[in-house]
Short mmCIF file of C-alpha atoms and ligand atoms in Angstrom, two decimals:
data_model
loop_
_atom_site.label_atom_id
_atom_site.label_comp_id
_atom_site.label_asym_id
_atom_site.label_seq_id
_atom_site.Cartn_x
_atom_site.Cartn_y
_atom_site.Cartn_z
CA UNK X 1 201.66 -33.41 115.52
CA UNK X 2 202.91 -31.65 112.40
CA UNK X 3 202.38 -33.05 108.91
CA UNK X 4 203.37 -31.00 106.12
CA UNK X 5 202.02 -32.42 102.33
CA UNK X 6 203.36 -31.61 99.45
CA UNK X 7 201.71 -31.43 96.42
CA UNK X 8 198.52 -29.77 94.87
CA UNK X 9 196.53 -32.00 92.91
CA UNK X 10 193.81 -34.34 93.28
CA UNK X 11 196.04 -37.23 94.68
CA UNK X 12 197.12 -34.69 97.24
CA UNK X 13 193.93 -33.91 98.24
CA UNK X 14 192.59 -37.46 98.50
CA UNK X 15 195.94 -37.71 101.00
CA UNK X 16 195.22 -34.55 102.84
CA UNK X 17 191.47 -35.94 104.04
CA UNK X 18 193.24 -39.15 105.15
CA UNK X 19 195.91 -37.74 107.12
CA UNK X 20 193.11 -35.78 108.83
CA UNK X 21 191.21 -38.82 109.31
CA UNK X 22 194.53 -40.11 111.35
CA UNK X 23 193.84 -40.88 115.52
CA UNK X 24 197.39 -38.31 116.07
CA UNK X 25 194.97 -35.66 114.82
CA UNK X 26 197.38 -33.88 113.11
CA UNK X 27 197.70 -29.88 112.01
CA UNK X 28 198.12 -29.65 108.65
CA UNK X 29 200.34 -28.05 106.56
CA UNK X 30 200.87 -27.61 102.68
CA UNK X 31 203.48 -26.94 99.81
CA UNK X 32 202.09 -26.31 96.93
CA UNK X 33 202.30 -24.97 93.23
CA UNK X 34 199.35 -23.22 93.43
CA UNK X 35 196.41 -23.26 95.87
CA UNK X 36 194.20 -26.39 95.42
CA UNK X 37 191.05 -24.97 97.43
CA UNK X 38 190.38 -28.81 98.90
CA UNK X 39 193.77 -28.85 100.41
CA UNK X 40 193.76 -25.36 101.29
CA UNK X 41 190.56 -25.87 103.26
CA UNK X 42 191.98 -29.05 105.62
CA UNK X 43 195.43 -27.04 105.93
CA UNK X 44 196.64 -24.25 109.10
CA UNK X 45 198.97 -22.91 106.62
CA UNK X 46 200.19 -23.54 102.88
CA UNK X 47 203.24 -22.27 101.07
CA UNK X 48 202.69 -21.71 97.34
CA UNK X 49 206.18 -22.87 96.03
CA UNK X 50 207.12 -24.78 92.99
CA UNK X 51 206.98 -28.69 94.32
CA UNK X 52 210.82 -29.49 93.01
CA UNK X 53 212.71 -26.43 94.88
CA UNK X 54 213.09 -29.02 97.45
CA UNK X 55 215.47 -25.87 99.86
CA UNK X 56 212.63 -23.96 99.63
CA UNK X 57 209.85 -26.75 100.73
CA UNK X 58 212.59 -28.02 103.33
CA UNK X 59 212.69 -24.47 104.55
CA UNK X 60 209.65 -24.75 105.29
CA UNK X 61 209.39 -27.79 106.56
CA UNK X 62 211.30 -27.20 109.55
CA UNK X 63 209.17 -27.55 112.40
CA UNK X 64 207.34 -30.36 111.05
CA UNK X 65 206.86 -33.92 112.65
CA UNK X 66 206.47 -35.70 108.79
CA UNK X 67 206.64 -34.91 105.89
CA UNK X 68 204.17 -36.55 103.02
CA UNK X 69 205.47 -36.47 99.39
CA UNK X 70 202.57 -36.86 96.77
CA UNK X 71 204.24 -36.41 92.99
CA UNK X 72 207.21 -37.59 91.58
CA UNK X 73 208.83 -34.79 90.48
CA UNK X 74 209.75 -33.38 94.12
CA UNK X 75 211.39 -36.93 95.24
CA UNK X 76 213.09 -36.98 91.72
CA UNK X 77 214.70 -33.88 92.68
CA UNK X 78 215.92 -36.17 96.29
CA UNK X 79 213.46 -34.23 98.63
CA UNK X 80 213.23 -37.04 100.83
CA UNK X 81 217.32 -36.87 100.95
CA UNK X 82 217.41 -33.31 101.57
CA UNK X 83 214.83 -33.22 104.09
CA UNK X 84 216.60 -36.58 105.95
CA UNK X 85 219.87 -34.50 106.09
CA UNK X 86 217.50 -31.62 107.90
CA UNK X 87 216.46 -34.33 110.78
CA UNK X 88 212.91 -34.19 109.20
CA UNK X 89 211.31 -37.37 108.84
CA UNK X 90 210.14 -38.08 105.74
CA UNK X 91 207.53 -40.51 103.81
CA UNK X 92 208.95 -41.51 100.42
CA UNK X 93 212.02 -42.73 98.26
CA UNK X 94 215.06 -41.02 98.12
CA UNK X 95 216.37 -39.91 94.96
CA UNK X 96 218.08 -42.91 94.72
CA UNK X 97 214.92 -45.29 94.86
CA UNK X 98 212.92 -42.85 92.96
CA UNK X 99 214.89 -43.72 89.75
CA UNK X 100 212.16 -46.76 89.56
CA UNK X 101 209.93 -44.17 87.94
CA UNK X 102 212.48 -41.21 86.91
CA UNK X 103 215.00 -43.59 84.89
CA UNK X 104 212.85 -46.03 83.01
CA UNK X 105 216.07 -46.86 81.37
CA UNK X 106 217.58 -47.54 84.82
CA UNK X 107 214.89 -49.61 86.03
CA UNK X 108 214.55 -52.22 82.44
CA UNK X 109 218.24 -52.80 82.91
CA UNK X 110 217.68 -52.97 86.60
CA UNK X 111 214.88 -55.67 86.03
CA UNK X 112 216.33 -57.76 83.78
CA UNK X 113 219.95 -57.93 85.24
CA UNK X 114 218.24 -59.13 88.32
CA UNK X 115 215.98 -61.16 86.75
CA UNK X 116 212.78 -59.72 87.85
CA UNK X 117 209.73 -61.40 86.03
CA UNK X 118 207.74 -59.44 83.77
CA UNK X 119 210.25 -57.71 81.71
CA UNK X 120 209.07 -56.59 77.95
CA UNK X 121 212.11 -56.67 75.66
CA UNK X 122 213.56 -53.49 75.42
CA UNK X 123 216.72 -51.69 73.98
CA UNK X 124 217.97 -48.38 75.11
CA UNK X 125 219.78 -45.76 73.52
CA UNK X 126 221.68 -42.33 74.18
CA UNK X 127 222.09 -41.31 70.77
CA UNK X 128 218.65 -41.35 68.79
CA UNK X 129 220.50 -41.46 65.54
CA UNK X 130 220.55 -45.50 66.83
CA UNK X 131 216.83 -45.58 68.44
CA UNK X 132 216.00 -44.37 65.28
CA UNK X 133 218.22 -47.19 63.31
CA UNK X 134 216.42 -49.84 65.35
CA UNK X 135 213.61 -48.80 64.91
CA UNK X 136 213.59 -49.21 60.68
CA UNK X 137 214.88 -52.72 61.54
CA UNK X 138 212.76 -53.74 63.72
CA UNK X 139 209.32 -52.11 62.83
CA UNK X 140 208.40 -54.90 60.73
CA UNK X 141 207.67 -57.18 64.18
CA UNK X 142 205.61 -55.41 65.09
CA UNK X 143 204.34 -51.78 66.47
CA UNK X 144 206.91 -50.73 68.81
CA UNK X 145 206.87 -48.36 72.05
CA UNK X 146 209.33 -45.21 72.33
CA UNK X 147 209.80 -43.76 75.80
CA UNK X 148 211.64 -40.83 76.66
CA UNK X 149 213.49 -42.23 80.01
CA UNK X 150 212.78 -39.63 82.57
CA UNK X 151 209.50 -38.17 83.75
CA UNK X 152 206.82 -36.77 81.20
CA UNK X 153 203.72 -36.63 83.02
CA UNK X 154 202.62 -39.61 81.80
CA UNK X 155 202.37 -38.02 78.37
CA UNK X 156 205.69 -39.43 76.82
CA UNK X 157 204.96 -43.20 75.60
CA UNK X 158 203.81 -43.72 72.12
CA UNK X 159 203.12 -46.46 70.25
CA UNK X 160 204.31 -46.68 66.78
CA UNK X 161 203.26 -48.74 63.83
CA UNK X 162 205.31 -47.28 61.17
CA UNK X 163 208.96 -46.57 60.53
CA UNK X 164 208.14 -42.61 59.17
CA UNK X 165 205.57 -42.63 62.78
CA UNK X 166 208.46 -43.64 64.43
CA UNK X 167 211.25 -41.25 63.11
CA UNK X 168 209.24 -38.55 63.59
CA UNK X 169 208.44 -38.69 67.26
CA UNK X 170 212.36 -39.48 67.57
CA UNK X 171 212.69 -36.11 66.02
CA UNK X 172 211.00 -34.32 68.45
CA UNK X 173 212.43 -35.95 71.02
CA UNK X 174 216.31 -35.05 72.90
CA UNK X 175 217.20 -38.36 74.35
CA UNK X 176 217.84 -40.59 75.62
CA UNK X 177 214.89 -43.58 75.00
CA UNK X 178 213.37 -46.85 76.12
CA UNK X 179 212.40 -48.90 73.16
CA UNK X 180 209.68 -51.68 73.80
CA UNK X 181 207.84 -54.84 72.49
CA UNK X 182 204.32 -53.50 72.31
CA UNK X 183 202.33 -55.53 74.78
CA UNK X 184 198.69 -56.33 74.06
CA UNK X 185 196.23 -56.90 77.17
CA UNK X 186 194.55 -55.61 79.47
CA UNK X 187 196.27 -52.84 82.32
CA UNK X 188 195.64 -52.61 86.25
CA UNK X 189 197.59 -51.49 89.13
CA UNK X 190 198.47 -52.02 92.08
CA UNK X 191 199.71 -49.49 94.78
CA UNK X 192 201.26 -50.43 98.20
CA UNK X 193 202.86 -49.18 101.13
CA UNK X 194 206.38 -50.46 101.77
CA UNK X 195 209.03 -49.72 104.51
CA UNK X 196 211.81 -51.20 102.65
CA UNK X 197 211.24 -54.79 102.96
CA UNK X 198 207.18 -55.43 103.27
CA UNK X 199 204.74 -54.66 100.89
CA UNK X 200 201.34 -53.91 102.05
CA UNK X 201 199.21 -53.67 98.68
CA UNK X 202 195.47 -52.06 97.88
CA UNK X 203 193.21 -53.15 96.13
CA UNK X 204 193.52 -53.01 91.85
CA UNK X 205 192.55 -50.64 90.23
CA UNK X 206 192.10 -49.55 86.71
CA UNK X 207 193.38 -46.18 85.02
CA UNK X 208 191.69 -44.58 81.45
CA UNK X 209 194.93 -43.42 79.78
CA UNK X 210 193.38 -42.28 76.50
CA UNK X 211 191.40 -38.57 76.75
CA UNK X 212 187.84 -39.78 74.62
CA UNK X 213 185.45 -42.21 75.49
CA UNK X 214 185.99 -45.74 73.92
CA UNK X 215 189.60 -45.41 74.57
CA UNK X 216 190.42 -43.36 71.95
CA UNK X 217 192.72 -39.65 71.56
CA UNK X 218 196.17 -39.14 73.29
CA UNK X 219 197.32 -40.34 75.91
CA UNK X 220 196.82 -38.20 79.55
CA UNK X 221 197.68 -38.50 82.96
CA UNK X 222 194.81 -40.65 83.44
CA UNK X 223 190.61 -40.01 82.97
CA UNK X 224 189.46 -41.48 85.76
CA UNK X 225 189.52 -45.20 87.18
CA UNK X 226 187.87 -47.94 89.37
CA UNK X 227 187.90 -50.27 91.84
CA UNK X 228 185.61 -53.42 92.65
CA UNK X 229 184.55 -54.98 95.79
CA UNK X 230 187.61 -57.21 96.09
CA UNK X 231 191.04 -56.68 95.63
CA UNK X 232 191.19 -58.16 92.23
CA UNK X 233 189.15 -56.41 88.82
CA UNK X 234 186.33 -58.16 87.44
CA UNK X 235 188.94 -59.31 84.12
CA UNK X 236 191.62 -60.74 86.33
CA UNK X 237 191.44 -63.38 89.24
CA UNK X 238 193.40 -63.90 92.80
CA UNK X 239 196.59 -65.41 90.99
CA UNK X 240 196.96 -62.13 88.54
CA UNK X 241 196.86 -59.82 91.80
CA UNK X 242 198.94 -62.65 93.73
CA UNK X 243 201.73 -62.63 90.81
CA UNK X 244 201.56 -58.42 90.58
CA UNK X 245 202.51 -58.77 94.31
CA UNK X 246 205.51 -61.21 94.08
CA UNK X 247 206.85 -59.36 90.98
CA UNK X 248 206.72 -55.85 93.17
CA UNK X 249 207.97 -57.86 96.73
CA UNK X 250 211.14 -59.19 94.18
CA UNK X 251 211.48 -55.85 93.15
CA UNK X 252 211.69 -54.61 96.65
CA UNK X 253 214.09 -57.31 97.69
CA UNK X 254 216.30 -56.33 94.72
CA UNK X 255 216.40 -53.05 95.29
CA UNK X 256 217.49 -53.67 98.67
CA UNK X 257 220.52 -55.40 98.23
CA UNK X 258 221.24 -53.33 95.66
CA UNK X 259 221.65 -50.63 98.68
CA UNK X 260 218.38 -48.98 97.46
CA UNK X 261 216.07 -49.46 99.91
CA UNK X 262 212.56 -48.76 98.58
CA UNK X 263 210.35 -46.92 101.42
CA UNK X 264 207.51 -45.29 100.99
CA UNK X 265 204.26 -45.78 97.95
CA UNK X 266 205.43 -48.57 95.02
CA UNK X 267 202.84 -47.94 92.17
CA UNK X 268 203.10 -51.19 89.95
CA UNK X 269 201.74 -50.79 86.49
CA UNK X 270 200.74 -54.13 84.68
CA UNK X 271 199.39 -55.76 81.96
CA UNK X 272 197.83 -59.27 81.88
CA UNK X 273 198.88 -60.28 78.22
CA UNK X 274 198.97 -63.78 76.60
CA UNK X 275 202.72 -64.59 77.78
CA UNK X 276 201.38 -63.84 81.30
CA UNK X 277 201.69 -60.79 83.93
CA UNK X 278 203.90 -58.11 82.15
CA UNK X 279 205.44 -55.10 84.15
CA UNK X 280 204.50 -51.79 82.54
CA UNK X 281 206.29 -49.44 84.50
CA UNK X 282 206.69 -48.33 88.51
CA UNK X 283 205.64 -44.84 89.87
CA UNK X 284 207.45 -43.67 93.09
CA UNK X 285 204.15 -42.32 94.28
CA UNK X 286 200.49 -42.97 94.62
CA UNK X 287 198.93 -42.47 91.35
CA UNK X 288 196.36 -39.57 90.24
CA UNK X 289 193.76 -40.63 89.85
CA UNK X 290 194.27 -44.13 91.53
CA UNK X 291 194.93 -42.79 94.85
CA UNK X 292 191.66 -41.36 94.74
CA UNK X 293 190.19 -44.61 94.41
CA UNK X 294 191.94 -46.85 97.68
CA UNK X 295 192.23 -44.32 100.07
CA UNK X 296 189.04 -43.32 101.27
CA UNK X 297 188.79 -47.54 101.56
CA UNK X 298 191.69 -46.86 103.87
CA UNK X 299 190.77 -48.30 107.01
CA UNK X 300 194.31 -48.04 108.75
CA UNK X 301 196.08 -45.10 110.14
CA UNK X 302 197.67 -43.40 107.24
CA UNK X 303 199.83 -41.62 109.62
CA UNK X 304 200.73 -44.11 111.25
CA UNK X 305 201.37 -46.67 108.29
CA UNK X 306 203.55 -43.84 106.73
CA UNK X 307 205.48 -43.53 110.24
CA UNK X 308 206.05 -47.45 110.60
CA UNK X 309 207.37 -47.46 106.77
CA UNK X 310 210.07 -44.80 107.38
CA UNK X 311 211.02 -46.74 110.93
CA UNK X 312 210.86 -50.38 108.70
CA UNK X 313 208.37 -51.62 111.17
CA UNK X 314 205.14 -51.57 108.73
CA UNK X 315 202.63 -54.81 108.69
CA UNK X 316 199.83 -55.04 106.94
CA UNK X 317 197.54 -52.31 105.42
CA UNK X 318 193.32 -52.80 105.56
CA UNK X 319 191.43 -51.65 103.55
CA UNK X 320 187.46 -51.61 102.92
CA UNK X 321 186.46 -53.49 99.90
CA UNK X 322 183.65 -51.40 97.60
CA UNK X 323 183.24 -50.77 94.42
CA UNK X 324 184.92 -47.09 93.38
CA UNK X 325 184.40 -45.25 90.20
CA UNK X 326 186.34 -41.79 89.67
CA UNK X 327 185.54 -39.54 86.60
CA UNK X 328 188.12 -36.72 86.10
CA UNK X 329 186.87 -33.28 84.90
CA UNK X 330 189.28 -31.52 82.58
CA UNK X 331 189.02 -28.12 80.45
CA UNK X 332 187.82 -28.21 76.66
CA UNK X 333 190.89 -28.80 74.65
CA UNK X 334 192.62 -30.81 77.01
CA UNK X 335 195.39 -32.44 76.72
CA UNK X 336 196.39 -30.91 73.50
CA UNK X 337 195.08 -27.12 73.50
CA UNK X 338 193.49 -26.97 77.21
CA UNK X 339 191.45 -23.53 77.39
CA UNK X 340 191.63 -22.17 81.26
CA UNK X 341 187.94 -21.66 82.15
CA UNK X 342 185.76 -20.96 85.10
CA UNK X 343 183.92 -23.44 86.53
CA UNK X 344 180.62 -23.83 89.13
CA UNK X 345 180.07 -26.42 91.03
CA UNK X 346 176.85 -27.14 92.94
CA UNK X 347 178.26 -28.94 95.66
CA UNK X 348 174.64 -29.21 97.67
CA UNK X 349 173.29 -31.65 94.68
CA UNK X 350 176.77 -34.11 94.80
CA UNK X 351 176.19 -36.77 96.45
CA UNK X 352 179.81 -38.17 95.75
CA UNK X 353 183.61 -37.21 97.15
CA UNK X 354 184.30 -33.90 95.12
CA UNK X 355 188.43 -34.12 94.76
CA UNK X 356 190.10 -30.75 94.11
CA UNK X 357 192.83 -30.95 91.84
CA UNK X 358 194.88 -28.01 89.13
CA UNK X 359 191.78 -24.99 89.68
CA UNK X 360 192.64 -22.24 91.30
CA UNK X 361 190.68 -20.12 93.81
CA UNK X 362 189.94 -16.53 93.28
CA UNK X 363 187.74 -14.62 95.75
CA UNK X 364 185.19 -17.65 95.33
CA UNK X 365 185.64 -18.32 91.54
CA UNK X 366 186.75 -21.88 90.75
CA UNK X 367 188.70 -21.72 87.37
CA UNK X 368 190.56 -24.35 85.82
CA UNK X 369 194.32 -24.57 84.60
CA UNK X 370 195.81 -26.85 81.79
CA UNK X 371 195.53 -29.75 83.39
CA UNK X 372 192.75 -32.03 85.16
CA UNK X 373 190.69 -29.67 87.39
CA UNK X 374 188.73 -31.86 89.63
CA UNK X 375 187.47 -35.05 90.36
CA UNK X 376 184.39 -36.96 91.81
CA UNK X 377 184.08 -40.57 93.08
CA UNK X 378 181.41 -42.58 93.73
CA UNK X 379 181.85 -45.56 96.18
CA UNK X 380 179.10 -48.28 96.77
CA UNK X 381 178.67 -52.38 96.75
CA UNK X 382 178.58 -52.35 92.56
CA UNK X 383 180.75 -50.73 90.05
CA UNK X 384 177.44 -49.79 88.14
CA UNK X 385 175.91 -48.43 91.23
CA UNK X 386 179.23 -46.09 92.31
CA UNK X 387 179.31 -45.19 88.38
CA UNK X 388 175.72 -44.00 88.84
CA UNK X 389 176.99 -41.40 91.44
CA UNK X 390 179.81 -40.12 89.77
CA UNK X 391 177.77 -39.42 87.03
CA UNK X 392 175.31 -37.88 88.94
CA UNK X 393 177.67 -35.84 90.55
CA UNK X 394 178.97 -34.65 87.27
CA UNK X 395 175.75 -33.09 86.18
CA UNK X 396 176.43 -30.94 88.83
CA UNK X 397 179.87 -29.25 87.98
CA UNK X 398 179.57 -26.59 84.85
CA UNK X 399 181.76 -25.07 82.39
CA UNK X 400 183.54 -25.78 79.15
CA UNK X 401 184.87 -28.89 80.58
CA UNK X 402 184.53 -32.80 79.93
CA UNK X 403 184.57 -36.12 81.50
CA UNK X 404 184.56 -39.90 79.77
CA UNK X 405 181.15 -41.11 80.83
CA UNK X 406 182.22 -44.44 79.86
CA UNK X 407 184.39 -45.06 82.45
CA UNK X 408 182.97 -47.56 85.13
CA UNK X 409 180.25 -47.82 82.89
CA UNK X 410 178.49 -51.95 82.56
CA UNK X 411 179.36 -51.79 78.72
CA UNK X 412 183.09 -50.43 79.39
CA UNK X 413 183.90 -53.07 82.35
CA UNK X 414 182.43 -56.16 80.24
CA UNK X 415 184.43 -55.32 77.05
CA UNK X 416 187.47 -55.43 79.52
CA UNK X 417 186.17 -58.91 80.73
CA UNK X 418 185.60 -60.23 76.85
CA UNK X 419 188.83 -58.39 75.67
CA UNK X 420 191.00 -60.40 78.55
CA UNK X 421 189.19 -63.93 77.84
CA UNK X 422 190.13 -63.18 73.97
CA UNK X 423 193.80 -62.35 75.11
CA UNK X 424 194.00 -65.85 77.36
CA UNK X 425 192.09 -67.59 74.52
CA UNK X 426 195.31 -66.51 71.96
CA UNK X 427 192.29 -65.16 69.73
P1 LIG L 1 203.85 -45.50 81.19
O1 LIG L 1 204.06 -44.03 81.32
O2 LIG L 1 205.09 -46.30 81.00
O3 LIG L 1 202.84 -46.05 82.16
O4 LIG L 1 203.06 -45.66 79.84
C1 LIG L 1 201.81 -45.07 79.66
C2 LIG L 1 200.91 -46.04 78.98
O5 LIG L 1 201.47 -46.42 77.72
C3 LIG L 1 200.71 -47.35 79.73
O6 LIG L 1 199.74 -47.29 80.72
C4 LIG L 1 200.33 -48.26 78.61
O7 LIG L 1 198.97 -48.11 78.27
C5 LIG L 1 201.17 -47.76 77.46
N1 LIG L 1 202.41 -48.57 77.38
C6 LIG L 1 203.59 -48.35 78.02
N2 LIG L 1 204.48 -49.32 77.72
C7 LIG L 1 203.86 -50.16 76.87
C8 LIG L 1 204.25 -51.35 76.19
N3 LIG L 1 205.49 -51.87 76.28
N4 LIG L 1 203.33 -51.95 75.39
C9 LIG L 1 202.08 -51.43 75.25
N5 LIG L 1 201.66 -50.32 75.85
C10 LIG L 1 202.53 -49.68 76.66
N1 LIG L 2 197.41 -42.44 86.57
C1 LIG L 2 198.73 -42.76 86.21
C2 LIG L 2 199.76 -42.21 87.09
O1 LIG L 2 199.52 -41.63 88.12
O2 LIG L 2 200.93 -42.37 86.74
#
């Protein structure tokens, strides 16, 4: 069997090892923007292509049993569709579906005129001579969040406290925006595999938005994240991850009589505030880092569970409940003024899953891009014990790079705990 991945980052590499882990043993196959050396390794052949020029990756697709999506932006640009109308079979949303995460205008006015719980009030505008309006009358509430509606790398939101803050991100921005209620809580997510009507969730995890340690600097495409031994966090309890998986089943159900019918990853992004489980936002794909984190827990067939969501036979997903920590490595300067720099890694002393994700390769020389180069995760029966590893994996990879060491780490995970009994305490 064929499977061609597309993608090149360290999500895509953390589904490259478990397609090869799959009983169909499958060749593997890559598209990718530039040549992640994990990926490259597992792989017959790759195609360096840029991910959205979905002709060119269904071109190459042709001979291929399945086809595995990883990033938004290529099913945004309906490579799922395209490939469909090849005869290749495909794991992901079409275009269609994928406005969950491309339109987050779409999907507010989606939730709330089906009445999906979880909904933050919002107002949307075209023109930002308006967003701009509201937001001088409505400032005085309360911070407010502005969010371009279509796909910024997770880069785009920003919170504003002040009418001149406000304005002047409107400024730089073309249009059209999501404008929010800021919620106050605590975040997790939760990432399933559906086939259109089932949803077969992992375990929570939790994402480090902000670049610095103690949650502070801009916002990024995530730091690093973790998991515990349980499907639920150690801040929320069984009825938090039981009401995140209603709100995203509803959601499925909606979309399907809508005559969207959702296959493929449904990332669910939410925060446990004061007025209960709020719905942050859906991805169309596994997250980066979060995949990282639940699938080497995978203990079913990814292959196969990808295969039985396209045919809308899929059941139930297991996975193996440990404790995960995952520490991203990015270049000095990141995410504002990332400096491209080589790296070394001395993969003999890691004792943790190295994940691969924007370096490239050159005759042996690992050297980083603008974005988050690589990743390490530590898996064991505590959080503090897989923290431990990543960290002592990190000592091991140098170069004008950094990490947040507080991620995972005791102090980090109990202010979450104390933070979320303040929030249910209404203190
Ligand atoms: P998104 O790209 O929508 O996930 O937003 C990125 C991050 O911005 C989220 O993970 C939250 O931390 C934050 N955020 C987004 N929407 C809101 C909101 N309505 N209130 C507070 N924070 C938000
Ligand atoms: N880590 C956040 C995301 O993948 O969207």
């Amino acid at each position: 069997m064929k499977v061609l991945l597309v993608g090149s980052g360290g999500r895509e590499h953390a589904i490259a090892m478990a397609i090869k882990q799959s009983a169909e043993e499958p060749t593997l196959y890559a598209a990718m923007r530039y040549k992640n050396p994990g990926i490259a390794r597992l792989c017959e052949d790759y195609l360096l292509v840029n991910e959205t020029d979905v002709q060119k990756v269904a071109d190459y697709a042709k001979s291929a049993d399945l086809v595995v999506i990883g990033p938004e932006a290529p099913l945004a640009a309906g490579a799922v569709d395209v490939l469909n109308d090849r005869g290749v079979r495909a794991f992901g949303p079409t275009r269609q579906a994928a406005l969950i995460e491309s339109d987050k205008g779409w999907t507010r006015s989606f939730m709330s005129r089906q009445g999906i719980r979880g909904c933050p009030k919002y107002a949307l505008f075209d023109d930002l001579r308006d967003a701009d309006r509201f937001v001088k009358d409505n400032i005085d509430e309360g911070n407010l969040v502005i969010k371009p509606v279509g796909l910024t790398g997770g880069k785009g939101v920003v919170i504003v406290s002040s009418y001149s803050e406000g304005s002047d991100y409107l400024k730089k921005l073309k249009g059209p925006v999501v404008i929010e209620e800021c919620l106050s809580g605590e975040e997790f997510t939760v990432q399933a595999f559906v086939d259109g009507n089932v949803v077969a969730p992992a375990p929570a995890v939790q994402d480090h938005k902000r670049a610095f340690e103690g949650d502070l600097g801009p916002n990024t495409g995530g730091m690093g994240s973790y998991t515990d031994k349980s499907y639920v966090l150690p801040f929320m309890d069984e009825g938090d991850y039981r009401a995140a998986i209603a709100i995203m089943q509803d959601t499925v159900d909606a979309l399907k009589s809508s005559g969207m019918t959702y296959k493929g990853i449904l990332y669910g992004q939410f925060m446990l505030t004061r007025a209960g489980l709020m719905v942050v936002e859906y991805n169309c794909r596994f997250g980066d880092p979060e995949a990282m984190n639940v699938l080497p827990l995978l203990r079913s067939d990814f292959v196969e569970l990808a295969e039985s969501a396209i045919d809308g036979t899929l059941k139930s997903t297991d996975y193996e409940l440990l404790a995960t920590v995952c520490k991203y490595v990015v270049p000095a300067g990141y995410p504002a003024n990332p400096k491209p720099t080589e790296i070394t890694i001395d993969k003999d002393q890691i004792n943790a899953t190295l994940f691969y994700a924007s370096v490239d390769e050159h005759d042996g020389t690992i050297v980083t891009t603008t974005s988050r180069a690589l990743a390490v995760l530590g898996v064991a029966d505590t959080i503090d014990d897989a923290e431990q590893q990543a960290e002592h994996a990190l000592q091991f990879i140098k170069g004008d790079v950094f990490a947040r060491h507080d991620i995972g780490k005791r102090e980090l995970v109990q202010s979450r705990i104390e933070h979320m009994k303040r929030i249910r305490e209404g203190s």
